[in-house]
Tab-separated table of C-alpha atoms and ligand atoms in Angstrom:
chain	number	residue	atom	x	y	z
A	29	UNK	CA	348.172	8.199	149.153
A	30	UNK	CA	349.737	8.703	146.242
A	31	UNK	CA	350.585	5.954	143.815
A	32	UNK	CA	354.375	7.230	144.866
A	33	UNK	CA	353.909	6.219	148.211
A	34	UNK	CA	352.157	3.035	147.295
A	35	UNK	CA	355.251	1.468	145.226
A	36	UNK	CA	357.766	2.585	148.688
A	37	UNK	CA	355.886	0.467	151.077
A	38	UNK	CA	355.000	-2.049	148.441
A	39	UNK	CA	359.184	-3.094	147.276
A	40	UNK	CA	359.739	-2.372	151.883
A	41	UNK	CA	356.780	-4.808	152.350
A	42	UNK	CA	358.793	-7.196	149.633
A	43	UNK	CA	362.488	-6.235	150.018
A	44	UNK	CA	362.814	-6.343	153.335
A	45	UNK	CA	361.269	-9.680	154.031
A	46	UNK	CA	363.741	-11.202	151.625
A	47	UNK	CA	366.560	-9.663	152.491
A	48	UNK	CA	365.975	-10.561	156.510
A	49	UNK	CA	365.971	-14.316	155.172
A	50	UNK	CA	368.818	-13.972	153.143
A	51	UNK	CA	371.331	-11.741	155.784
A	52	UNK	CA	369.547	-12.281	159.117
A	53	UNK	CA	369.442	-15.709	158.415
A	54	UNK	CA	365.236	-15.449	160.125
A	55	UNK	CA	362.554	-17.838	158.717
A	56	UNK	CA	360.140	-17.323	156.211
A	57	UNK	CA	356.995	-16.683	158.455
A	58	UNK	CA	358.756	-14.029	161.228
A	59	UNK	CA	360.173	-12.269	158.279
A	60	UNK	CA	356.826	-11.820	156.706
A	61	UNK	CA	355.335	-10.096	159.880
A	62	UNK	CA	358.272	-7.807	160.268
A	63	UNK	CA	357.821	-7.154	156.633
A	64	UNK	CA	354.028	-5.946	157.688
A	65	UNK	CA	354.316	-4.309	160.123
A	66	UNK	CA	356.865	-1.935	158.540
A	67	UNK	CA	355.645	-1.066	155.349
A	68	UNK	CA	352.416	-0.594	157.538
A	69	UNK	CA	354.602	2.326	159.520
A	70	UNK	CA	356.226	3.397	155.863
A	71	UNK	CA	352.387	4.290	155.050
A	72	UNK	CA	351.572	6.605	158.386
A	73	UNK	CA	355.426	8.056	157.905
A	74	UNK	CA	354.878	8.741	154.199
A	75	UNK	CA	351.170	9.879	154.696
A	76	UNK	CA	350.489	12.841	153.161
A	77	UNK	CA	350.494	15.825	156.307
A	78	UNK	CA	347.117	18.621	155.902
A	79	UNK	CA	347.527	22.132	157.176
A	80	UNK	CA	346.149	22.712	160.371
A	81	UNK	CA	343.852	24.855	158.663
A	82	UNK	CA	342.666	23.049	155.822
A	83	UNK	CA	339.760	21.626	157.785
A	84	UNK	CA	338.355	25.244	158.633
A	85	UNK	CA	338.931	25.955	155.688
A	86	UNK	CA	337.423	23.197	153.798
A	87	UNK	CA	334.862	25.035	151.107
A	88	UNK	CA	331.571	24.633	151.157
A	89	UNK	CA	329.889	23.168	148.140
A	90	UNK	CA	326.773	26.117	146.900
A	91	UNK	CA	323.823	24.416	145.294
A	92	UNK	CA	322.666	26.079	142.876
A	93	UNK	CA	318.864	27.279	144.098
A	94	UNK	CA	320.069	26.457	148.197
A	95	UNK	CA	317.818	27.668	150.335
A	96	UNK	CA	320.348	30.436	151.370
A	97	UNK	CA	320.694	31.426	148.262
A	98	UNK	CA	317.311	31.654	147.146
A	99	UNK	CA	316.144	33.450	150.239
A	100	UNK	CA	318.566	36.307	149.664
A	101	UNK	CA	317.661	36.759	146.330
A	102	UNK	CA	313.764	36.937	147.419
A	103	UNK	CA	315.245	39.658	149.993
A	104	UNK	CA	317.438	41.867	147.848
A	105	UNK	CA	315.634	45.036	145.732
A	106	UNK	CA	317.400	44.934	142.463
A	107	UNK	CA	314.918	42.059	140.343
A	108	UNK	CA	316.991	38.656	139.061
A	109	UNK	CA	315.891	36.290	136.381
A	110	UNK	CA	317.376	33.042	135.569
A	111	UNK	CA	316.746	32.243	132.134
A	112	UNK	CA	317.391	28.533	131.268
A	113	UNK	CA	317.348	26.097	127.604
A	114	UNK	CA	314.968	27.460	125.286
A	115	UNK	CA	314.735	30.950	126.599
A	116	UNK	CA	312.293	29.395	129.471
A	117	UNK	CA	311.964	31.269	132.455
A	118	UNK	CA	313.552	29.515	135.438
A	119	UNK	CA	313.646	31.386	138.258
A	120	UNK	CA	311.880	35.400	139.077
A	121	UNK	CA	313.194	37.209	142.518
A	122	UNK	CA	309.943	39.250	143.780
A	123	UNK	CA	311.482	42.735	142.840
A	124	UNK	CA	311.823	41.112	139.305
A	125	UNK	CA	307.866	39.661	139.679
A	126	UNK	CA	306.891	43.488	140.507
A	127	UNK	CA	307.698	44.912	137.217
A	128	UNK	CA	307.397	41.499	135.061
A	129	UNK	CA	304.147	39.880	136.142
A	130	UNK	CA	303.125	37.179	134.340
A	131	UNK	CA	305.885	35.582	135.871
A	132	UNK	CA	305.842	30.847	135.699
A	133	UNK	CA	308.075	29.010	135.364
A	134	UNK	CA	308.958	27.926	132.262
A	135	UNK	CA	307.387	30.951	130.643
A	136	UNK	CA	309.295	31.726	127.546
A	137	UNK	CA	310.934	34.941	128.009
A	138	UNK	CA	310.022	36.961	125.011
A	139	UNK	CA	306.309	36.372	126.909
A	140	UNK	CA	307.094	37.622	130.328
A	141	UNK	CA	309.344	40.420	129.066
A	142	UNK	CA	308.539	43.054	126.279
A	143	UNK	CA	311.151	45.099	126.246
A	144	UNK	CA	313.340	44.833	122.932
A	145	UNK	CA	316.066	46.636	124.862
A	146	UNK	CA	316.736	43.271	127.164
A	147	UNK	CA	315.390	41.105	124.933
A	148	UNK	CA	318.094	41.936	122.615
A	149	UNK	CA	321.156	42.671	124.974
A	150	UNK	CA	320.344	38.559	126.099
A	151	UNK	CA	320.728	37.172	122.456
A	152	UNK	CA	323.583	39.555	122.045
A	153	UNK	CA	325.109	37.731	125.311
A	154	UNK	CA	323.698	35.014	124.346
A	155	UNK	CA	325.727	34.478	121.038
A	156	UNK	CA	328.881	36.079	122.024
A	157	UNK	CA	329.228	33.543	125.420
A	158	UNK	CA	330.189	37.398	127.129
A	159	UNK	CA	328.261	39.844	129.798
A	160	UNK	CA	326.224	42.447	128.043
A	161	UNK	CA	324.217	45.382	129.563
A	162	UNK	CA	321.842	48.757	128.411
A	163	UNK	CA	319.808	50.859	129.883
A	164	UNK	CA	315.979	51.721	129.628
A	165	UNK	CA	312.923	52.826	130.594
A	166	UNK	CA	310.642	51.497	132.241
A	167	UNK	CA	306.878	53.738	131.740
A	168	UNK	CA	304.784	51.771	134.170
A	169	UNK	CA	303.356	52.165	136.643
A	170	UNK	CA	305.628	54.893	137.450
A	171	UNK	CA	308.429	56.169	135.610
A	172	UNK	CA	312.018	54.266	136.340
A	173	UNK	CA	315.387	54.135	134.792
A	174	UNK	CA	316.937	50.773	135.184
A	175	UNK	CA	320.230	48.810	133.462
A	176	UNK	CA	319.646	45.248	132.462
A	177	UNK	CA	323.350	42.861	133.114
A	178	UNK	CA	322.717	39.902	130.774
A	179	UNK	CA	324.776	37.603	132.470
A	180	UNK	CA	325.478	33.938	130.394
A	181	UNK	CA	326.121	31.390	133.338
A	182	UNK	CA	326.919	27.555	133.333
A	183	UNK	CA	325.083	24.703	131.593
A	184	UNK	CA	323.230	27.036	129.298
A	185	UNK	CA	321.792	29.057	131.309
A	186	UNK	CA	321.744	33.295	131.807
A	187	UNK	CA	320.958	35.424	134.579
A	188	UNK	CA	319.260	39.141	134.071
A	189	UNK	CA	320.321	41.545	136.767
A	190	UNK	CA	318.422	44.546	136.560
A	191	UNK	CA	319.853	48.054	138.587
A	192	UNK	CA	317.616	50.674	139.648
A	193	UNK	CA	319.117	54.330	138.334
A	194	UNK	CA	316.041	55.879	138.395
A	195	UNK	CA	317.323	58.322	141.794
A	196	UNK	CA	320.435	58.801	139.967
A	197	UNK	CA	318.865	59.376	136.548
A	198	UNK	CA	316.935	62.485	138.698
A	199	UNK	CA	320.399	63.487	140.563
A	200	UNK	CA	321.337	63.831	137.109
A	201	UNK	CA	318.800	65.376	135.510
A	202	UNK	CA	318.116	68.216	138.236
A	203	UNK	CA	322.068	68.691	138.164
A	204	UNK	CA	321.430	69.936	134.174
A	205	UNK	CA	318.603	71.831	134.696
A	206	UNK	CA	320.237	73.978	137.539
A	207	UNK	CA	323.191	74.451	135.254
A	208	UNK	CA	320.474	75.846	132.632
A	209	UNK	CA	318.886	78.286	134.810
A	210	UNK	CA	321.680	79.319	136.776
A	211	UNK	CA	323.396	80.465	132.949
A	212	UNK	CA	320.048	81.710	132.166
A	213	UNK	CA	319.894	83.854	135.512
A	214	UNK	CA	323.137	84.900	135.028
A	215	UNK	CA	323.353	85.388	131.330
A	216	UNK	CA	320.536	88.061	131.157
A	217	UNK	CA	322.050	90.672	133.253
A	218	UNK	CA	325.558	89.788	131.503
A	219	UNK	CA	323.912	90.624	127.868
A	220	UNK	CA	322.569	93.555	129.605
A	221	UNK	CA	325.567	95.447	131.211
A	222	UNK	CA	327.862	94.409	127.789
A	223	UNK	CA	325.225	95.993	126.204
A	224	UNK	CA	325.953	99.177	127.819
A	225	UNK	CA	329.490	98.865	127.224
A	226	UNK	CA	328.872	99.102	123.548
A	227	UNK	CA	326.071	102.381	123.595
A	228	UNK	CA	328.244	104.093	126.298
A	229	UNK	CA	331.966	103.409	124.024
A	230	UNK	CA	329.575	104.246	120.620
A	231	UNK	CA	327.049	106.840	120.369
A	232	UNK	CA	326.633	107.892	124.229
A	233	UNK	CA	330.328	108.796	124.214
A	234	UNK	CA	329.886	112.371	124.511
A	235	UNK	CA	326.190	112.028	126.312
A	236	UNK	CA	326.733	112.618	130.016
A	237	UNK	CA	323.475	112.759	131.109
A	238	UNK	CA	322.583	109.283	129.370
A	239	UNK	CA	326.590	108.061	130.732
A	240	UNK	CA	325.057	108.780	134.367
A	241	UNK	CA	321.763	106.974	133.570
A	242	UNK	CA	323.552	104.183	132.143
A	243	UNK	CA	326.027	103.223	134.782
A	244	UNK	CA	323.296	103.271	137.161
A	245	UNK	CA	321.438	100.747	136.129
A	246	UNK	CA	325.194	98.996	134.977
A	247	UNK	CA	326.024	99.093	138.766
A	248	UNK	CA	322.009	97.712	139.293
A	249	UNK	CA	322.688	94.545	137.104
A	250	UNK	CA	325.957	93.663	138.864
A	251	UNK	CA	324.319	94.030	142.524
A	252	UNK	CA	321.779	91.497	140.494
A	253	UNK	CA	324.418	89.330	139.284
A	254	UNK	CA	326.346	89.999	143.117
A	255	UNK	CA	323.101	88.502	144.492
A	256	UNK	CA	322.676	85.590	142.694
A	257	UNK	CA	326.312	84.553	143.054
A	258	UNK	CA	325.517	85.325	146.976
A	259	UNK	CA	321.921	83.203	146.765
A	260	UNK	CA	324.029	80.312	145.315
A	261	UNK	CA	326.636	79.573	147.829
A	262	UNK	CA	324.492	80.299	150.059
A	263	UNK	CA	322.464	77.414	149.510
A	264	UNK	CA	325.020	75.035	148.335
A	265	UNK	CA	326.437	75.912	152.011
A	266	UNK	CA	323.173	74.738	153.521
A	267	UNK	CA	322.774	71.689	151.665
A	268	UNK	CA	326.321	70.737	152.678
A	269	UNK	CA	325.183	70.722	156.336
A	270	UNK	CA	320.947	69.136	155.072
A	271	UNK	CA	321.978	66.260	157.092
A	272	UNK	CA	323.463	67.852	160.503
A	273	UNK	CA	320.597	69.243	162.298
A	274	UNK	CA	321.971	72.708	164.374
A	275	UNK	CA	322.476	71.580	167.810
A	276	UNK	CA	323.092	75.418	169.465
A	277	UNK	CA	320.262	77.572	171.077
A	278	UNK	CA	318.899	80.808	169.494
A	279	UNK	CA	316.834	83.311	170.328
A	280	UNK	CA	314.052	83.908	167.982
A	281	UNK	CA	312.954	86.735	169.526
A	282	UNK	CA	315.988	88.622	169.298
A	283	UNK	CA	316.971	87.847	165.510
A	284	UNK	CA	313.547	89.303	164.542
A	285	UNK	CA	315.032	92.111	166.686
A	286	UNK	CA	318.155	92.387	164.153
A	287	UNK	CA	316.660	91.928	161.888
A	288	UNK	CA	314.149	94.586	161.943
A	289	UNK	CA	317.630	96.891	162.585
A	290	UNK	CA	318.971	96.225	159.219
A	291	UNK	CA	315.813	96.195	157.636
A	292	UNK	CA	314.865	99.281	158.556
A	293	UNK	CA	316.180	101.965	155.607
A	294	UNK	CA	314.747	99.187	153.775
A	295	UNK	CA	311.538	99.646	154.734
A	296	UNK	CA	311.522	103.303	154.666
A	297	UNK	CA	312.828	103.505	151.381
A	298	UNK	CA	310.079	101.222	149.501
A	299	UNK	CA	307.443	102.837	151.682
A	300	UNK	CA	306.060	100.013	153.060
A	301	UNK	CA	305.647	99.626	157.225
A	302	UNK	CA	306.669	96.679	158.885
A	303	UNK	CA	304.959	96.148	161.656
A	304	UNK	CA	306.563	93.932	164.061
A	305	UNK	CA	304.716	91.920	167.247
A	306	UNK	CA	307.649	90.605	169.067
A	307	UNK	CA	307.064	88.096	172.249
A	308	UNK	CA	306.978	89.584	175.553
A	309	UNK	CA	310.457	87.484	176.569
A	310	UNK	CA	313.049	85.613	174.843
A	311	UNK	CA	312.430	82.118	172.717
A	312	UNK	CA	314.941	79.750	172.408
A	313	UNK	CA	314.880	77.470	169.668
A	314	UNK	CA	317.672	75.013	168.751
A	315	UNK	CA	318.910	76.707	165.252
A	316	UNK	CA	321.992	78.110	163.348
A	317	UNK	CA	321.642	82.011	164.145
A	318	UNK	CA	322.642	82.952	160.538
A	319	UNK	CA	320.316	80.851	158.896
A	320	UNK	CA	317.295	81.896	161.440
A	321	UNK	CA	318.344	85.440	160.253
A	322	UNK	CA	318.302	84.507	157.040
A	323	UNK	CA	314.561	82.935	157.066
A	324	UNK	CA	313.617	85.754	158.935
A	325	UNK	CA	314.637	88.773	155.953
A	326	UNK	CA	314.113	86.790	153.341
A	327	UNK	CA	310.502	86.366	154.108
A	328	UNK	CA	309.858	89.892	154.899
A	329	UNK	CA	312.069	91.325	152.275
A	330	UNK	CA	309.836	89.169	149.785
A	331	UNK	CA	306.526	90.607	151.624
A	332	UNK	CA	307.805	94.219	151.814
A	333	UNK	CA	308.477	93.717	148.168
A	334	UNK	CA	305.527	92.905	146.984
A	335	UNK	CA	303.453	94.950	149.293
A	336	UNK	CA	301.884	98.268	147.845
A	337	UNK	CA	303.651	101.764	148.844
A	338	UNK	CA	301.174	102.480	152.471
A	339	UNK	CA	300.049	99.275	153.306
A	340	UNK	CA	301.816	97.435	156.135
A	341	UNK	CA	303.377	94.019	156.829
A	342	UNK	CA	302.255	91.953	160.158
A	343	UNK	CA	306.320	89.533	161.825
A	344	UNK	CA	304.594	87.919	164.537
A	345	UNK	CA	306.043	85.516	166.591
A	346	UNK	CA	303.890	82.026	168.463
A	347	UNK	CA	306.694	81.041	171.159
A	348	UNK	CA	305.408	77.726	171.953
A	349	UNK	CA	303.078	75.186	169.630
A	350	UNK	CA	302.228	71.777	169.917
A	351	UNK	CA	303.170	69.837	166.957
A	352	UNK	CA	299.423	67.942	167.323
A	353	UNK	CA	297.382	71.045	168.392
A	354	UNK	CA	295.593	72.182	165.901
A	355	UNK	CA	297.122	75.377	167.160
A	356	UNK	CA	300.290	74.418	164.426
A	357	UNK	CA	297.952	74.116	161.383
A	358	UNK	CA	295.470	77.035	161.812
A	359	UNK	CA	295.259	79.208	158.664
A	360	UNK	CA	295.605	82.751	159.504
A	361	UNK	CA	293.119	83.771	156.414
A	362	UNK	CA	290.903	81.721	157.293
A	363	UNK	CA	289.255	78.597	156.055
A	364	UNK	CA	288.194	79.410	152.270
A	365	UNK	CA	292.160	80.636	151.357
A	366	UNK	CA	294.602	77.971	150.695
A	367	UNK	CA	297.409	76.741	152.689
A	368	UNK	CA	300.302	74.716	151.766
A	369	UNK	CA	302.729	72.396	153.794
A	370	UNK	CA	305.844	73.612	151.650
A	371	UNK	CA	308.454	71.525	154.406
A	372	UNK	CA	305.326	69.386	156.855
A	373	UNK	CA	307.377	69.558	160.670
A	374	UNK	CA	308.318	66.475	161.864
A	375	UNK	CA	305.458	64.497	163.714
A	376	UNK	CA	306.979	63.395	166.636
A	377	UNK	CA	305.063	62.662	170.010
A	378	UNK	CA	305.142	66.305	171.801
A	379	UNK	CA	307.637	68.223	169.792
A	380	UNK	CA	307.071	71.821	170.545
A	381	UNK	CA	307.468	74.814	167.907
A	382	UNK	CA	308.232	78.633	167.375
A	383	UNK	CA	305.747	79.096	164.883
A	384	UNK	CA	306.775	82.793	162.743
A	385	UNK	CA	304.776	83.991	160.797
A	386	UNK	CA	305.251	87.073	158.014
A	387	UNK	CA	302.002	88.322	156.936
A	388	UNK	CA	301.269	90.335	154.033
A	389	UNK	CA	298.699	92.637	152.130
A	390	UNK	CA	300.144	92.022	148.849
A	391	UNK	CA	298.263	90.525	145.239
A	392	UNK	CA	298.416	86.972	146.702
A	393	UNK	CA	299.377	83.642	145.122
A	394	UNK	CA	297.256	81.835	142.979
A	395	UNK	CA	296.656	78.385	144.153
A	396	UNK	CA	297.895	76.695	141.056
A	397	UNK	CA	301.223	77.739	141.911
A	398	UNK	CA	301.847	77.051	145.940
A	399	UNK	CA	303.014	73.607	145.546
A	400	UNK	CA	306.083	75.104	143.292
A	401	UNK	CA	307.246	77.913	145.745
A	402	UNK	CA	310.370	76.662	147.452
A	403	UNK	CA	311.531	75.347	144.001
A	404	UNK	CA	315.031	76.891	142.990
A	405	UNK	CA	314.565	79.731	140.528
A	406	UNK	CA	310.376	79.424	140.361
A	407	UNK	CA	309.018	82.497	139.783
A	408	UNK	CA	305.011	83.010	139.680
A	409	UNK	CA	305.083	86.023	137.149
A	410	UNK	CA	308.104	86.780	135.664
A	411	UNK	CA	308.124	90.257	134.591
A	412	UNK	CA	306.633	92.138	137.050
A	413	UNK	CA	309.419	94.444	138.198
A	414	UNK	CA	309.630	92.911	141.826
A	415	UNK	CA	310.449	90.058	139.818
A	416	UNK	CA	312.666	91.312	138.222
A	417	UNK	CA	315.098	91.976	141.341
A	418	UNK	CA	314.370	89.104	143.005
A	419	UNK	CA	316.533	86.074	142.049
A	420	UNK	CA	313.914	83.226	142.733
A	421	UNK	CA	316.227	81.403	145.008
A	422	UNK	CA	314.755	83.432	147.944
A	423	UNK	CA	311.827	80.710	149.389
A	424	UNK	CA	314.296	77.725	148.040
A	425	UNK	CA	316.809	78.832	150.840
A	426	UNK	CA	313.430	79.243	153.296
A	427	UNK	CA	313.144	75.508	153.067
A	428	UNK	CA	316.032	74.301	152.500
A	429	UNK	CA	317.274	75.795	156.272
A	430	UNK	CA	313.594	75.016	157.606
A	431	UNK	CA	314.606	70.875	156.435
A	432	UNK	CA	318.090	71.576	158.157
A	433	UNK	CA	316.056	72.530	161.278
A	434	UNK	CA	313.912	69.765	161.039
A	435	UNK	CA	311.555	72.053	161.038
A	436	UNK	CA	308.241	73.454	158.846
A	437	UNK	CA	307.428	75.766	156.763
A	438	UNK	CA	303.330	76.148	155.047
A	439	UNK	CA	301.949	79.128	152.768
A	440	UNK	CA	298.765	80.256	152.770
A	441	UNK	CA	297.988	82.642	150.034
A	442	UNK	CA	295.283	83.510	147.530
A	443	UNK	CA	294.880	86.627	145.413
A	444	UNK	CA	293.214	89.695	146.614
A	445	UNK	CA	293.810	87.468	150.216
A	446	UNK	CA	297.346	88.521	150.375
A	447	UNK	CA	299.940	86.059	152.325
A	448	UNK	CA	300.876	84.181	155.030
A	449	UNK	CA	304.090	82.570	155.619
A	450	UNK	CA	304.751	80.578	158.398
A	451	UNK	CA	308.305	78.506	159.984
A	452	UNK	CA	307.943	76.226	162.536
A	453	UNK	CA	310.928	75.902	165.070
A	454	UNK	CA	311.916	73.123	167.555
A	455	UNK	CA	311.785	74.906	170.414
A	456	UNK	CA	315.413	73.879	172.601
A	457	UNK	CA	313.547	72.087	175.428
A	458	UNK	CA	316.834	71.625	177.538
A	459	UNK	CA	318.249	74.731	178.947
A	460	UNK	CA	321.862	72.656	179.908
A	461	UNK	CA	323.709	74.148	175.996
A	462	UNK	CA	324.893	77.067	175.496
A	463	UNK	CA	324.173	79.357	173.514
A	464	UNK	CA	326.594	80.407	170.287
B	17	ADP	P1	312.009	85.898	144.438
B	17	ADP	O1	313.582	86.419	144.651
B	17	ADP	O2	311.446	86.287	142.278
B	17	ADP	O3	311.420	87.021	145.337
B	17	ADP	P2	312.005	83.939	145.894
B	17	ADP	O4	312.001	82.464	145.507
B	17	ADP	O5	311.643	84.889	147.456
B	17	ADP	O6	311.999	84.887	144.725
B	17	ADP	O7	309.858	83.913	145.783
B	17	ADP	C1	309.414	83.072	144.834
B	17	ADP	C2	308.429	83.885	143.929
B	17	ADP	O8	307.193	83.380	144.731
B	17	ADP	C3	308.159	85.036	143.793
B	17	ADP	O9	309.184	85.532	142.399
B	17	ADP	C4	307.258	85.716	143.633
B	17	ADP	O10	306.247	84.904	142.628
B	17	ADP	C5	306.848	84.734	144.497
B	17	ADP	N1	306.587	85.575	145.816
B	17	ADP	C6	307.090	84.609	147.005
B	17	ADP	N2	307.023	85.462	148.027
B	17	ADP	C7	305.333	86.090	147.908
B	17	ADP	C8	304.958	87.327	148.115
B	17	ADP	N3	304.985	87.359	149.649
B	17	ADP	N4	303.551	87.880	147.694
B	17	ADP	C9	303.366	87.611	146.509
B	17	ADP	N5	304.651	86.491	146.238
B	17	ADP	C10	305.390	85.891	146.250
């Protein structure tokens, strides 16, 4: 009860009996009882009324270091350290102990944390009494990029909260590298085009034979830029849908036939024979038709590109292979030739795949290059004619499409032994879904 309310109640208790004695001539004893009763009534009436929700909403004080808080700090993946008076560490959660294993209660911060950036930011936060932050790199056990915030608390305490920005850093690094690669790839044909434009408008102005030759080269370079842009757009479309596995039924055997029809003039022009070994009937996979065709086309295109004139490549389909069977990982070129999974097929029990195989008797790829196949713009040997016509994106596109299809992609190769690329597509097991 507030002070004001107390005074009113006392006045009623004192003045009431006096008035009754004087005005109503009531005996003093009875008047005192009436006064006391009225005062109690006044206290009850004047009592502050709490809102109905007050009980529910009453805040529960959170004790520092309470079990719930400790439990949360124990499971969050971000490292947290609490520093007390004289720079002694009071608390470090398990994530913090993983990067600073020397934690024991009361240890000096500078003995636990050896990174000068972290100690400096803690010092600044203490001096200014304000949140300070800094980014720094951890070299061991593996390279990680962290942001640390030093947050002054009550009673001279301070919290150091770390955030792992390694993924962000990596993505940023990849984006920058990708942009540098794209500009480099576009700059080469562009430089060649502008060089020929200068020549045509300069000393070749009146040389009809030179003009014809240069214009053909310029057309080639322009076509190369067009291919590069097409491939980049394909990649970005595939990446945008990467999380959506295709749900439609595609006949892999029919797709293989379509590619053969489309590419026959190219095989003929290059003088390479292509042996297609189609399965006896349709092979239904879960896929997106255009992307399945792109996979077959890119692999055949490479095989033809790297195969010497007069030789032949083979394209076949194994229509039904169980993931767990040894057949799935078989080495088509023999046990001694290295084989590498570029995309590992899911190991779901009972999952069955149709496996496309493209085999060529070309130069083969040295073992040290196999792990990098599928990286954008990665070429085994720069400078050869075949490499100059390619974009360096063909296998990256196959890798991304296989990933999206939840399939597998592998290569077996060795200089002198030729190359075999295989792509496994998940079989469509229910026939209830409609075709594309
Ligand atoms: P490109 O458009 O340059 O062919 P890809 O991504 O398709 O780019 O291939 C990347 C690199 O892998 C090629 O530059 C080449 O060095 C190597 N490569 C791909 N397929 C074959 C193959 N069948 N035989 C030999 N080397 C190959």
